[in-house]
Short mmCIF file of C-alpha atoms (C1' of nucleotides) in Angstrom, two decimals:
data_model
loop_
_atom_site.label_atom_id
_atom_site.label_comp_id
_atom_site.label_asym_id
_atom_site.label_seq_id
_atom_site.Cartn_x
_atom_site.Cartn_y
_atom_site.Cartn_z
CA MET L 927 198.50 90.89 99.35
CA PRO L 928 198.73 94.10 101.22
CA ALA L 929 197.36 93.76 104.66
CA GLN L 930 195.14 96.80 104.95
CA ALA L 931 193.40 95.45 101.99
CA ASP L 932 192.82 92.41 103.60
CA GLU L 933 191.01 93.93 106.50
CA ALA L 934 189.06 95.86 104.46
CA ILE L 935 187.58 92.82 102.93
CA ARG L 936 187.54 90.97 106.01
CA GLU L 937 185.21 93.98 107.69
CA LYS L 938 183.15 94.33 104.42
CA VAL L 939 182.38 90.09 104.82
CA LEU L 940 181.58 90.94 108.42
CA ALA L 941 179.30 93.61 107.53
CA VAL L 942 177.60 91.66 104.55
CA ALA L 943 177.33 88.23 106.99
CA ASP L 944 176.05 90.40 109.81
CA ARG L 945 173.39 92.12 107.62
CA LEU L 946 172.22 88.32 105.99
CA TYR L 947 172.35 86.32 109.23
CA TYR L 948 170.51 88.88 110.96
CA SER L 949 167.62 89.02 108.29
CA ARG L 950 167.27 85.76 107.50
CA GLY L 951 168.80 83.65 110.04
CA ILE L 952 172.18 82.06 110.39
CA GLN L 953 171.36 78.52 109.18
CA ALA L 954 169.29 79.73 106.20
CA VAL L 955 172.20 81.84 105.06
CA GLY L 956 174.88 79.66 102.84
CA MET L 957 178.66 80.19 102.50
CA ASP L 958 178.19 80.58 98.69
CA ALA L 959 175.09 83.40 99.48
CA LEU L 960 177.71 85.38 101.70
CA ARG L 961 180.36 85.06 98.71
CA ALA L 962 177.98 86.27 96.02
CA GLU L 963 176.63 89.09 98.36
CA ALA L 964 180.15 90.27 99.44
CA GLY L 965 181.77 89.59 96.13
CA VAL L 966 184.60 87.49 97.36
CA SER L 967 185.57 84.44 96.17
CA LEU L 968 184.93 81.32 98.20
CA LYS L 969 189.16 80.81 98.45
CA ARG L 970 189.32 84.06 99.95
CA LEU L 971 186.53 83.55 102.43
CA TYR L 972 188.16 80.62 103.77
CA GLN L 973 191.34 82.32 103.79
CA LEU L 974 189.76 85.10 106.27
CA PHE L 975 187.72 82.49 108.35
CA PRO L 976 188.55 78.96 108.85
CA SER L 977 184.95 77.97 109.01
CA LYS L 978 181.71 79.22 109.22
CA GLU L 979 181.21 78.68 113.11
CA SER L 980 184.60 81.16 113.36
CA LEU L 981 182.90 83.46 111.20
CA VAL L 982 179.88 83.64 113.34
CA GLU L 983 181.79 84.28 116.26
CA GLU L 984 183.30 87.48 114.79
CA VAL L 985 180.24 88.77 113.51
CA LEU L 986 179.31 88.18 117.32
CA HIS L 987 182.10 89.89 118.40
CA ARG L 988 181.40 93.11 116.09
CA ARG L 989 177.77 93.26 117.48
CA ARG L 990 179.13 93.48 121.00
CA GLN L 991 181.41 96.45 120.04
CA ILE L 992 178.52 98.23 118.00
CA TRP L 993 175.63 97.38 121.15
CA ASN L 994 178.80 98.52 123.63
CA GLN L 995 179.29 101.78 121.81
CA LEU L 996 175.46 102.69 121.49
CA VAL L 997 175.06 102.22 125.28
CA GLU L 998 178.08 104.47 125.96
CA ALA L 999 176.83 107.13 123.47
CA ALA L 1000 173.30 107.01 125.21
CA VAL L 1001 175.11 107.16 128.81
CA ALA L 1002 177.24 109.82 127.66
CA THR L 1003 174.15 112.18 127.13
CA GLY L 1004 172.52 111.80 130.77
CA GLU L 1005 173.15 114.33 133.08
CA THR L 1006 172.23 112.34 136.41
CA PRO L 1007 172.66 108.63 137.17
CA ARG L 1008 168.96 108.45 136.61
CA ALA L 1009 169.05 110.45 133.25
CA ARG L 1010 172.22 107.92 132.24
CA LEU L 1011 170.22 104.87 132.99
CA LEU L 1012 166.94 105.57 131.39
CA ALA L 1013 169.00 106.96 128.19
CA VAL L 1014 169.93 103.34 127.52
CA TYR L 1015 165.84 102.58 127.09
CA ASP L 1016 165.44 105.42 124.98
CA MET L 1017 168.54 103.98 122.78
CA LEU L 1018 166.63 100.82 122.50
CA ALA L 1019 163.28 102.95 121.08
CA ARG L 1020 165.43 104.12 118.36
CA TRP L 1021 166.98 100.71 117.70
CA PHE L 1022 163.18 99.21 117.64
CA ASP L 1023 162.31 101.80 114.99
CA GLU L 1024 164.71 100.93 112.69
CA ASP L 1025 163.36 98.99 109.44
CA ASP L 1026 165.06 96.07 109.48
CA PHE L 1027 164.96 95.53 113.32
CA ARG L 1028 164.35 91.59 113.99
CA GLY L 1029 165.21 91.70 118.04
CA CYS L 1030 168.70 91.29 119.84
CA VAL L 1031 171.05 89.46 117.73
CA PHE L 1032 172.44 87.49 120.77
CA ILE L 1033 169.02 86.15 121.79
CA ASN L 1034 168.24 85.03 118.15
CA THR L 1035 171.64 83.36 118.00
CA PHE L 1036 170.99 81.84 121.19
CA GLY L 1037 167.72 80.24 119.93
CA GLU L 1038 169.35 79.16 116.72
CA LEU L 1039 172.46 77.76 117.79
CA GLY L 1040 173.08 77.55 121.58
CA ALA L 1041 171.69 74.15 121.88
CA SER L 1042 174.45 72.58 119.61
CA THR L 1043 177.05 75.38 119.77
CA PRO L 1044 178.74 75.66 123.30
CA ARG L 1045 181.13 78.20 122.22
CA ILE L 1046 178.38 80.45 120.93
CA ALA L 1047 176.17 79.91 123.65
CA ASP L 1048 179.06 81.49 126.10
CA LEU L 1049 179.53 84.40 123.87
CA VAL L 1050 175.90 85.24 124.20
CA ARG L 1051 176.09 84.85 127.94
CA GLU L 1052 179.36 87.02 128.50
CA HIS L 1053 177.76 89.60 126.49
CA LYS L 1054 174.47 89.81 128.69
CA ALA L 1055 176.25 89.46 131.73
CA GLN L 1056 178.48 92.56 130.59
CA PHE L 1057 175.67 94.55 129.62
CA GLN L 1058 173.96 93.94 133.33
CA ALA L 1059 177.46 94.57 135.09
CA ARG L 1060 177.24 98.07 133.25
CA LEU L 1061 173.92 98.43 134.34
CA ALA L 1062 175.34 97.56 137.72
CA GLU L 1063 177.88 100.37 137.64
CA LEU L 1064 175.18 103.26 136.68
CA ILE L 1065 172.89 102.00 139.60
CA ALA L 1066 176.07 102.15 142.13
CA GLU L 1067 176.58 105.51 141.10
CA ALA L 1068 172.85 106.66 141.80
CA GLY L 1069 172.93 104.64 144.91
CA GLY L 1070 170.65 101.96 144.35
CA PRO L 1071 170.83 98.13 145.39
CA ALA L 1072 172.32 95.74 143.24
CA SER L 1073 169.19 93.96 142.55
CA LEU L 1074 168.14 96.75 140.72
CA ALA L 1075 170.67 95.96 137.80
CA PHE L 1076 168.62 92.47 137.61
CA GLN L 1077 165.16 94.19 137.33
CA LEU L 1078 166.56 96.96 134.56
CA ALA L 1079 168.23 93.96 132.55
CA ILE L 1080 165.23 92.18 132.52
CA LEU L 1081 162.99 95.00 131.52
CA ALA L 1082 165.84 95.65 128.73
CA GLU L 1083 165.84 91.85 127.45
CA GLY L 1084 162.01 91.74 127.53
CA ALA L 1085 161.57 95.00 125.93
CA GLN L 1086 163.86 94.01 122.73
CA THR L 1087 161.74 90.20 122.55
CA THR L 1088 158.51 91.92 123.02
CA ALA L 1089 159.62 94.34 120.30
CA ALA L 1090 160.91 91.60 117.88
CA ILE L 1091 157.56 89.50 118.34
CA ALA L 1092 154.84 92.17 118.25
CA GLY L 1093 156.60 94.26 115.74
CA THR L 1094 155.87 97.32 117.34
CA SER L 1095 158.14 99.98 119.21
CA GLU L 1096 155.96 100.96 121.78
CA ALA L 1097 157.73 98.46 123.93
CA ALA L 1098 160.42 100.59 124.61
CA GLY L 1099 158.23 103.14 125.99
CA HIS L 1100 156.89 100.78 128.41
CA ALA L 1101 159.96 99.40 129.34
CA ARG L 1102 161.40 102.70 130.06
CA THR L 1103 158.45 104.13 131.96
CA ALA L 1104 158.64 100.95 134.06
CA ALA L 1105 162.51 101.66 134.58
CA ALA L 1106 161.81 104.73 136.02
CA THR L 1107 159.21 103.48 138.58
CA LEU L 1108 161.70 100.77 139.64
CA ILE L 1109 164.37 103.11 139.96
CA ASP L 1110 162.45 106.01 141.76
CA SER L 1111 160.83 103.45 144.12
CA ALA L 1112 164.32 101.78 144.89
CA LEU L 1113 166.02 105.25 145.41
CA ALA L 1114 162.82 106.39 147.43
CA GLU L 1115 163.08 103.11 150.27
CA ARG L 1116 166.78 103.66 150.64
CA ALA L 1117 166.59 107.02 151.05
CA GLN L 1118 164.10 106.87 154.27
CA MET A 1306 143.37 51.01 112.19
CA PRO A 1307 141.68 52.09 115.49
CA ALA A 1308 141.11 55.80 115.54
CA GLN A 1309 141.95 55.96 119.39
CA ALA A 1310 145.49 54.12 118.92
CA ASP A 1311 146.03 56.61 115.79
CA GLU A 1312 145.38 59.60 118.77
CA ALA A 1313 147.75 57.86 121.18
CA ILE A 1314 150.54 57.55 118.29
CA ARG A 1315 149.89 61.26 117.63
CA GLU A 1316 150.19 62.27 121.21
CA LYS A 1317 153.57 60.22 121.51
CA VAL A 1318 155.01 61.79 118.17
CA LEU A 1319 154.13 65.21 119.62
CA ALA A 1320 155.50 64.66 122.95
CA VAL A 1321 158.89 63.38 121.67
CA ALA A 1322 159.07 66.03 119.01
CA ASP A 1323 158.51 68.62 121.71
CA ARG A 1324 160.89 67.26 123.98
CA LEU A 1325 163.87 66.72 120.93
CA TYR A 1326 163.01 70.25 119.47
CA TYR A 1327 163.32 72.03 122.53
CA SER A 1328 166.48 70.36 123.90
CA ARG A 1329 168.49 70.64 120.60
CA GLY A 1330 166.42 73.24 118.09
CA ILE A 1331 164.16 72.16 115.28
CA GLN A 1332 166.51 72.34 112.46
CA ALA A 1333 169.00 69.98 114.55
CA VAL A 1334 166.18 67.25 114.95
CA GLY A 1335 165.26 65.50 111.64
CA MET A 1336 162.37 63.28 110.76
CA ASP A 1337 164.70 60.08 111.12
CA ALA A 1338 166.04 60.72 114.74
CA LEU A 1339 162.21 61.69 115.42
CA ARG A 1340 161.13 58.10 114.27
CA ALA A 1341 163.70 56.29 115.84
CA GLU A 1342 162.95 58.27 119.12
CA ALA A 1343 159.22 57.78 118.78
CA GLY A 1344 159.06 54.44 117.86
CA VAL A 1345 157.36 54.90 114.96
CA SER A 1346 157.57 54.28 111.03
CA LEU A 1347 158.20 57.07 108.20
CA LYS A 1348 155.25 56.15 106.78
CA ARG A 1349 153.35 56.59 109.81
CA LEU A 1350 155.18 59.66 110.71
CA TYR A 1351 153.90 61.60 107.25
CA GLN A 1352 150.22 59.87 107.96
CA LEU A 1353 150.14 61.68 110.88
CA PHE A 1354 151.56 64.92 109.63
CA PRO A 1355 151.98 65.65 105.91
CA SER A 1356 155.30 67.70 106.50
CA LYS A 1357 157.77 68.55 109.42
CA GLU A 1358 156.29 72.31 109.37
CA SER A 1359 153.00 71.22 110.28
CA LEU A 1360 154.32 68.98 112.61
CA VAL A 1361 156.42 72.08 114.41
CA GLU A 1362 153.07 73.96 114.22
CA GLU A 1363 151.16 71.03 116.21
CA VAL A 1364 154.02 71.15 118.68
CA LEU A 1365 153.78 74.70 118.89
CA HIS A 1366 150.03 74.77 119.45
CA ARG A 1367 150.25 71.70 121.95
CA ARG A 1368 152.86 73.82 124.07
CA ARG A 1369 150.04 76.88 124.02
CA GLN A 1370 147.74 74.66 125.47
CA ILE A 1371 149.99 73.63 128.13
CA TRP A 1372 151.23 76.92 129.12
CA ASN A 1373 147.74 78.16 129.20
CA GLN A 1374 146.83 75.71 131.63
CA LEU A 1375 150.21 76.54 133.98
CA VAL A 1376 148.93 80.00 133.90
CA GLU A 1377 145.21 79.37 134.80
CA ALA A 1378 146.50 76.76 137.42
CA ALA A 1379 148.86 79.66 138.82
CA VAL A 1380 146.34 82.44 138.87
CA ALA A 1381 143.53 80.26 140.61
CA THR A 1382 145.75 80.15 143.62
CA GLY A 1383 145.51 83.59 144.40
CA GLU A 1384 143.10 85.43 146.46
CA THR A 1385 143.22 88.70 145.26
CA PRO A 1386 143.89 90.18 142.09
CA ARG A 1387 147.03 91.03 143.13
CA ALA A 1388 147.98 87.62 144.24
CA ARG A 1389 146.81 86.20 141.39
CA LEU A 1390 149.28 88.37 138.92
CA LEU A 1391 152.04 87.99 141.21
CA ALA A 1392 151.51 83.92 141.31
CA VAL A 1393 152.49 83.99 137.27
CA TYR A 1394 155.53 84.97 138.39
CA ASP A 1395 156.10 82.22 141.28
CA MET A 1396 155.08 79.69 138.52
CA LEU A 1397 157.76 81.26 136.22
CA ALA A 1398 160.44 80.51 139.06
CA ARG A 1399 159.25 76.60 139.17
CA TRP A 1400 159.44 76.30 135.33
CA PHE A 1401 163.01 78.07 135.32
CA ASP A 1402 164.15 75.44 137.86
CA GLU A 1403 163.25 72.30 135.96
CA ASP A 1404 166.36 70.70 134.76
CA ASP A 1405 165.90 70.67 131.12
CA PHE A 1406 164.61 74.26 131.02
CA ARG A 1407 166.27 76.18 128.25
CA GLY A 1408 163.99 79.48 127.58
CA CYS A 1409 160.97 79.82 126.02
CA VAL A 1410 159.84 77.32 123.24
CA PHE A 1411 158.23 80.32 121.17
CA ILE A 1412 161.12 82.71 121.44
CA ASN A 1413 163.48 79.87 120.36
CA THR A 1414 161.65 78.79 117.68
CA PHE A 1415 160.86 82.76 116.77
CA GLY A 1416 164.61 83.03 116.47
CA GLU A 1417 165.16 79.79 114.81
CA LEU A 1418 162.26 80.14 111.98
CA GLY A 1419 160.93 83.32 112.41
CA ALA A 1420 162.73 84.76 109.75
CA SER A 1421 161.82 82.14 106.89
CA THR A 1422 158.60 80.78 107.71
CA PRO A 1423 155.74 83.44 107.97
CA ARG A 1424 153.24 80.99 109.63
CA ILE A 1425 155.59 80.14 112.48
CA ALA A 1426 156.02 83.90 113.33
CA ASP A 1427 152.44 84.40 113.47
CA LEU A 1428 151.72 81.56 116.13
CA VAL A 1429 154.53 82.96 118.02
CA ARG A 1430 152.60 86.51 118.32
CA GLU A 1431 149.57 84.98 118.83
CA HIS A 1432 150.73 83.21 121.48
CA LYS A 1433 152.16 86.44 123.25
CA ALA A 1434 149.51 88.68 122.52
CA GLN A 1435 147.27 86.12 124.22
CA PHE A 1436 149.01 86.08 127.44
CA GLN A 1437 149.71 89.66 127.35
CA ALA A 1438 145.56 90.07 127.11
CA ARG A 1439 145.19 87.65 130.19
CA LEU A 1440 147.37 89.94 131.73
CA ALA A 1441 145.31 92.91 130.97
CA GLU A 1442 142.24 91.10 132.41
CA LEU A 1443 144.00 90.49 135.62
CA ILE A 1444 145.35 93.93 135.85
CA ALA A 1445 141.46 95.06 135.05
CA GLU A 1446 140.20 93.00 137.98
CA ALA A 1447 143.01 94.94 140.31
CA GLY A 1448 141.67 97.90 139.10
CA GLY A 1449 144.85 98.88 137.47
CA PRO A 1450 145.77 100.77 134.19
CA ALA A 1451 146.09 99.25 130.80
CA SER A 1452 149.85 99.98 130.42
CA LEU A 1453 150.47 97.62 133.45
CA ALA A 1454 149.71 95.16 131.21
CA PHE A 1455 152.76 95.80 128.86
CA GLN A 1456 155.27 96.35 131.80
CA LEU A 1457 154.21 93.09 133.10
CA ALA A 1458 154.41 91.32 129.96
CA ILE A 1459 157.99 92.89 129.30
CA LEU A 1460 159.02 91.52 132.62
CA ALA A 1461 157.87 88.07 132.33
CA GLU A 1462 159.27 87.86 128.66
CA GLY A 1463 162.63 89.32 129.99
CA ALA A 1464 162.76 87.07 132.88
CA GLN A 1465 162.48 83.74 130.38
CA THR A 1466 165.08 85.09 128.35
CA THR A 1467 167.29 86.11 131.04
CA ALA A 1468 166.90 82.68 132.82
CA ALA A 1469 167.69 80.75 129.66
CA ILE A 1470 170.76 82.49 128.88
CA ALA A 1471 172.18 83.10 132.39
CA GLY A 1472 171.23 79.67 133.28
CA THR A 1473 169.89 80.63 136.56
CA SER A 1474 166.72 80.60 137.79
CA GLU A 1475 166.76 83.90 140.24
CA ALA A 1476 165.43 86.01 137.14
CA ALA A 1477 161.95 84.54 138.35
CA GLY A 1478 162.40 86.42 141.96
CA HIS A 1479 163.74 89.37 140.66
CA ALA A 1480 160.63 89.98 138.07
CA ARG A 1481 158.43 88.97 140.61
CA THR A 1482 159.63 91.84 142.99
CA ALA A 1483 159.85 93.88 139.80
CA ALA A 1484 156.09 93.23 139.05
CA ALA A 1485 154.82 94.13 142.67
CA THR A 1486 156.71 97.22 142.54
CA LEU A 1487 155.31 98.37 139.45
CA ILE A 1488 151.40 96.90 140.53
CA ASP A 1489 151.57 98.38 143.96
CA SER A 1490 152.98 101.71 142.42
CA ALA A 1491 150.33 101.47 139.64
CA LEU A 1492 147.66 101.32 142.08
CA ALA A 1493 148.74 103.84 144.62
CA GLU A 1494 148.81 106.20 141.79
CA ARG A 1495 145.24 105.43 140.78
CA ALA A 1496 143.87 105.64 144.46
CA GLN A 1497 145.09 109.28 145.07
"C1'" DT G 653 209.90 87.00 76.46
"C1'" DA G 654 209.45 82.74 79.77
"C1'" DG G 655 208.27 80.85 84.21
"C1'" DC G 656 206.14 81.18 88.01
"C1'" DC G 657 203.00 82.42 91.63
"C1'" DT G 658 198.89 83.87 92.76
"C1'" DA G 659 193.81 84.26 93.23
"C1'" DG G 660 189.23 83.77 91.19
"C1'" DA G 661 185.79 80.53 88.94
"C1'" DG G 662 183.23 77.26 89.97
"C1'" DA G 663 183.00 71.88 89.85
"C1'" DA G 664 183.60 68.35 92.96
"C1'" DC G 665 182.98 65.92 97.42
"C1'" DG G 666 181.04 63.95 101.32
"C1'" DA G 667 177.15 64.46 104.37
"C1'" DC G 668 172.75 65.26 105.81
"C1'" DC G 669 168.06 66.56 105.14
"C1'" DG G 670 162.79 66.11 103.86
"C1'" DT G 671 160.22 63.35 101.32
"C1'" DT G 672 158.75 59.48 98.62
"C1'" DC G 673 159.05 54.55 96.76
"C1'" DT G 674 160.02 49.87 97.10
"C1'" DC G 675 160.21 45.70 99.19
"C1'" DG G 676 158.58 41.65 102.13
"C1'" DG G 677 156.09 39.76 105.52
"C1'" DC G 678 151.96 39.79 108.41
"C1'" DG G 679 147.06 39.18 109.17
"C1'" DC G 680 142.52 39.14 107.74
"C1'" DT G 681 138.49 37.20 104.44
"C1'" DA G 682 136.70 33.56 101.34
"C1'" DT B 1190 144.49 27.32 102.26
"C1'" DA B 1191 144.93 31.24 98.69
"C1'" DG B 1192 144.58 35.61 97.85
"C1'" DC B 1193 144.60 40.47 98.84
"C1'" DG B 1194 145.61 44.61 101.33
"C1'" DC B 1195 148.41 46.82 104.93
"C1'" DC B 1196 152.25 48.12 107.33
"C1'" DG B 1197 156.74 48.42 109.02
"C1'" DA B 1198 162.03 49.18 107.43
"C1'" DG B 1199 164.94 51.17 105.03
"C1'" DA B 1200 166.76 52.33 100.11
"C1'" DA B 1201 166.31 55.98 96.96
"C1'" DC B 1202 165.90 60.90 95.11
"C1'" DG B 1203 166.61 65.68 94.82
"C1'" DG B 1204 168.28 69.25 96.72
"C1'" DT B 1205 171.46 72.16 100.19
"C1'" DC B 1206 175.14 72.74 102.80
"C1'" DG B 1207 180.16 73.32 104.25
"C1'" DT B 1208 184.48 72.65 102.62
"C1'" DT B 1209 188.10 71.57 99.56
"C1'" DC B 1210 190.32 70.53 95.08
"C1'" DT B 1211 191.08 71.90 89.85
"C1'" DC B 1212 191.83 74.96 86.48
"C1'" DT B 1213 192.82 78.78 84.03
"C1'" DA B 1214 194.11 83.37 83.48
"C1'" DG B 1215 196.78 87.25 84.60
"C1'" DG B 1216 200.89 89.88 86.59
"C1'" DC B 1217 205.12 90.12 88.65
"C1'" DT B 1218 210.45 88.96 88.36
"C1'" DA B 1219 214.60 88.02 85.82
#
DNA sequence: TAGCCTAGAGAACGACCGTTCTCGGCGCTA
DNA sequence: TAGCGCCGAGAACGGTCGTTCTCTAGGCTA
């Protein structure tokens, strides 16, 4: 039982679970469907993850890391603080254009399980708070006010939800335009 | 079997279903829990609504009517087009402050059932499109550009989601401030 | 080669769900 | 008062889910 093989299987299961949960919803995907798709025995599945809930938690944890990497990769492309902020919305636009886009995993999970599973509701809260804190850092670099972080976070949130429901990716462009307006307005006000 | 008594029972069932579904999630509330809470027999329940899915659809329909009334009541308080638009965000603020606020019913339902129940996904899409169209009307009255409707809709959407997850109602205030900035910016641009 | 440990396949279990069926009692008509 | 039909209570049914258990086959050690 080589530990590194276990790690590979873990990652495979997490990747499959992420894909199935995201496309069909968590409650709609049973452990058996997961087992079949991942090519793992049920016994192994429960050795790696003691329960479905713990598996869901790890899927969210993994998504959070991926999200953070996407944000940082986008931010790294900007030369100025303003460009770094707007790059986040460009990243959203690319994401919304993917074929399997179905909204924010965290929002969907919150709607599905938040009322009955406090641990998962907390994970969602943490993730959103962390993203907002990152926005606040970028805004501080630009010399903007703290309230701007709330406004930009609301825009990003709304863009994800709107894109998921309307099924079009144009929400990202509108959010980006609105973000630019809000940033410029806040900086202009501070400048005078 | 007086028809008006049937109507009263229908409304009672719908109200109870709305409350339970909203607070616990749809999948977490069985028909039997509903029966117990509404004080109706299972037989009657299935006479009034042929299936759980049809019941969910009617709950959403009812919520949509309530939402429209709230929007129109808020809009009616504004003297100017700008004030009418901002009144929508004031309405959101009051809603977020309610004890049992748990986000937008339509978003939550979309996350829970949207992937597996196309009819319900369509209802959610229709509702959001209608709200956005109403915003576009108000913006046209103010002489603003059509793209502003998208921006304001994204703000309202994001405010609801952010308030639900963060558990604070301050999102409405930030959304309102951002909305005012976007409106004024758009109108100033058009004026010159 | 003999014995043991492991892991996979899948049956089994208990719980719950949406939906339907049965039964017993009550009220209305003749 | 006798009979009929409706209604509520709740059992029953078929299905699915998360989780555990059983059985069997295969590879490793001595």
